Short mmCIF file of C-alpha atoms in Angstrom, two decimals:
data_model
loop_
_atom_site.label_atom_id
_atom_site.label_comp_id
_atom_site.label_asym_id
_atom_site.label_seq_id
_atom_site.Cartn_x
_atom_site.Cartn_y
_atom_site.Cartn_z
CA UNK A 9 -4.68 -2.25 20.26
CA UNK A 10 -5.34 1.49 20.28
CA UNK A 11 -8.30 2.88 18.36
CA UNK A 12 -5.99 4.67 15.89
CA UNK A 13 -3.89 1.53 15.37
CA UNK A 14 -4.74 -0.50 12.25
CA UNK A 15 -3.57 -3.85 10.92
CA UNK A 16 -4.39 -4.93 7.40
CA UNK A 17 -3.73 -8.10 5.45
CA UNK A 18 -4.45 -8.35 1.75
CA UNK A 19 -3.81 -11.11 -0.78
CA UNK A 20 -3.51 -10.24 -4.45
CA UNK A 21 -3.23 -12.77 -7.26
CA UNK A 22 -1.81 -11.33 -10.46
CA UNK A 23 -1.57 -13.28 -13.70
CA UNK A 24 2.00 -12.26 -14.47
CA UNK A 25 5.43 -13.60 -13.50
CA UNK A 26 6.98 -12.49 -10.22
CA UNK A 27 9.78 -10.45 -11.84
CA UNK A 28 7.61 -7.82 -13.61
CA UNK A 29 5.28 -7.59 -10.59
CA UNK A 30 8.26 -7.00 -8.30
CA UNK A 31 9.66 -4.41 -10.72
CA UNK A 32 6.35 -2.52 -10.78
CA UNK A 33 6.15 -2.49 -6.98
CA UNK A 34 9.63 -1.08 -6.45
CA UNK A 35 9.13 1.65 -9.08
CA UNK A 36 7.36 4.07 -6.76
CA UNK A 37 7.63 6.99 -9.19
CA UNK A 38 5.30 5.15 -11.59
CA UNK A 39 2.55 4.42 -9.01
CA UNK A 40 0.34 7.36 -10.12
CA UNK A 41 0.31 5.86 -13.64
CA UNK A 42 -1.43 2.66 -12.47
CA UNK A 43 -2.79 3.25 -8.96
CA UNK A 44 -5.52 5.91 -9.12
CA UNK A 45 -5.42 6.65 -5.38
CA UNK A 46 -1.72 7.51 -5.41
CA UNK A 47 -1.92 11.10 -6.59
CA UNK A 48 1.79 11.94 -6.57
CA UNK A 49 5.19 10.59 -5.61
CA UNK A 50 8.23 12.70 -4.76
CA UNK A 51 11.67 11.21 -4.19
CA UNK A 52 13.15 12.73 -1.00
CA UNK A 53 16.25 10.52 -0.59
CA UNK A 54 17.80 7.45 -2.20
CA UNK A 55 15.64 5.08 -0.16
CA UNK A 56 12.72 7.39 0.69
CA UNK A 57 9.75 8.75 -1.24
CA UNK A 58 6.74 10.79 -0.22
CA UNK A 59 3.37 9.69 -1.56
CA UNK A 60 0.20 11.73 -1.59
CA UNK A 61 -2.81 9.38 -1.48
CA UNK A 62 -6.54 9.87 -1.60
CA UNK A 63 -9.22 7.21 -2.08
CA UNK A 64 -12.97 7.84 -1.76
CA UNK A 65 -13.09 9.86 1.47
CA UNK A 66 -12.41 13.62 1.33
CA UNK A 67 -8.96 13.60 2.90
CA UNK A 68 -5.42 13.12 1.65
CA UNK A 69 -2.69 11.16 3.34
CA UNK A 70 0.93 12.25 3.02
CA UNK A 71 3.03 9.15 3.61
CA UNK A 72 6.78 8.71 3.50
CA UNK A 73 8.00 5.27 2.50
CA UNK A 74 11.56 4.31 3.44
CA UNK A 75 12.94 1.10 1.98
CA UNK A 76 14.04 -1.40 4.62
CA UNK A 77 14.23 -4.55 2.48
CA UNK A 78 14.12 -5.08 -1.28
CA UNK A 79 15.00 -8.69 -2.04
CA UNK A 80 13.87 -9.80 -5.48
CA UNK A 81 15.34 -13.30 -5.15
CA UNK A 82 13.22 -14.04 -2.07
CA UNK A 83 10.28 -11.85 -3.18
CA UNK A 84 10.42 -9.69 -0.07
CA UNK A 85 9.66 -6.00 0.23
CA UNK A 86 9.48 -4.02 3.45
CA UNK A 87 9.11 -0.29 3.98
CA UNK A 88 8.81 1.91 7.04
CA UNK A 89 5.99 4.42 6.88
CA UNK A 90 5.97 7.93 8.28
CA UNK A 91 3.94 11.10 7.99
CA UNK A 92 0.16 10.85 8.38
CA UNK A 93 0.52 7.09 8.95
CA UNK A 94 3.42 5.56 10.87
CA UNK A 95 4.31 1.91 10.81
CA UNK A 96 5.34 -0.67 8.26
CA UNK A 97 4.18 -2.28 5.06
CA UNK A 98 5.51 -5.64 3.92
CA UNK A 99 4.92 -7.68 0.82
CA UNK A 100 5.88 -11.26 0.07
CA UNK A 101 5.68 -12.26 -3.59
CA UNK A 102 5.57 -15.88 -4.65
CA UNK A 103 4.87 -17.78 -7.84
CA UNK A 104 1.44 -19.39 -7.83
CA UNK A 105 -0.53 -21.07 -10.62
CA UNK A 106 1.47 -19.41 -13.39
CA UNK A 107 1.13 -15.97 -11.82
CA UNK A 108 2.16 -14.12 -8.69
CA UNK A 109 0.65 -14.12 -5.22
CA UNK A 110 1.24 -11.03 -3.10
CA UNK A 111 0.76 -11.30 0.65
CA UNK A 112 0.59 -7.72 1.89
CA UNK A 113 0.66 -6.80 5.58
CA UNK A 114 0.40 -3.36 7.09
CA UNK A 115 0.53 -2.12 10.62
CA UNK A 116 -0.05 1.61 10.94
CA UNK A 117 -0.82 4.17 13.58
CA UNK A 118 -2.77 7.19 12.40
CA UNK A 119 -0.91 10.46 13.07
CA UNK A 120 -3.05 12.89 11.04
CA UNK A 121 -4.86 14.89 13.78
CA UNK A 122 -8.34 14.92 12.24
CA UNK A 123 -8.26 11.18 11.54
CA UNK A 124 -7.00 10.44 15.06
CA UNK A 125 -9.93 12.43 16.41
CA UNK A 126 -12.45 10.59 14.21
CA UNK A 127 -10.99 7.07 14.61
CA UNK A 128 -13.16 6.06 17.58
CA UNK A 129 -16.33 6.40 15.49
CA UNK A 130 -15.06 6.25 11.90
CA UNK A 131 -12.76 3.21 12.06
CA UNK A 132 -15.16 1.04 9.97
CA UNK A 133 -15.34 3.75 7.31
CA UNK A 134 -11.53 4.10 7.29
CA UNK A 135 -11.21 0.31 6.85
CA UNK A 136 -13.68 0.38 3.94
CA UNK A 137 -11.72 3.24 2.36
CA UNK A 138 -8.52 1.22 2.72
CA UNK A 139 -10.18 -1.82 1.12
CA UNK A 140 -11.33 0.29 -1.83
CA UNK A 141 -7.86 1.74 -2.29
CA UNK A 142 -6.28 -1.70 -2.23
CA UNK A 143 -8.84 -3.09 -4.68
CA UNK A 144 -8.07 -0.29 -7.13
CA UNK A 145 -4.35 -0.78 -6.61
CA UNK A 146 -4.68 -4.47 -7.38
CA UNK A 147 -6.60 -3.74 -10.57
CA UNK A 148 -4.11 -1.09 -11.65
CA UNK A 149 -1.16 -3.40 -11.06
CA UNK A 150 -2.91 -6.13 -13.01
CA UNK A 151 -3.41 -3.81 -15.96
CA UNK A 152 0.22 -2.75 -15.73
CA UNK A 153 1.72 -6.27 -15.77
CA UNK A 154 -1.01 -8.77 -16.73
CA UNK A 155 -4.43 -9.52 -15.27
CA UNK A 156 -5.78 -10.17 -11.80
CA UNK A 157 -7.74 -12.92 -10.07
CA UNK A 158 -8.67 -13.65 -6.49
CA UNK A 159 -9.75 -11.34 -3.74
#
């Protein structure tokens, strides 16, 4: 694996039924309302949006998300990522203990020049920044549709 190649796996447990959780996840335009690190969303095509994200570190990521799969019946979401990060992000939603479990996987390659340059020494900091962003996203989603438990 290259130094600017990252794989992430997150598990969110949300105390809300799968249907409203799924609906919140596919409504990209509303992300800035509940996910503090998603600063803006701009629709660029029917299946593609551009997100501007910034967590704790002093840099922004411009990411395009293109829908590959949106299957509510099976609880599957998959998007291709482009821009400052290239790769994919998948989410599998399933009912668990009266709520919803989200298994989120990401595989990205950093394309933003400054971050590529810093990756050899800053990878642990980038991973911590990602973890913070995901934690805040989980909390925001929970507030949007119910409450959150788990990691």
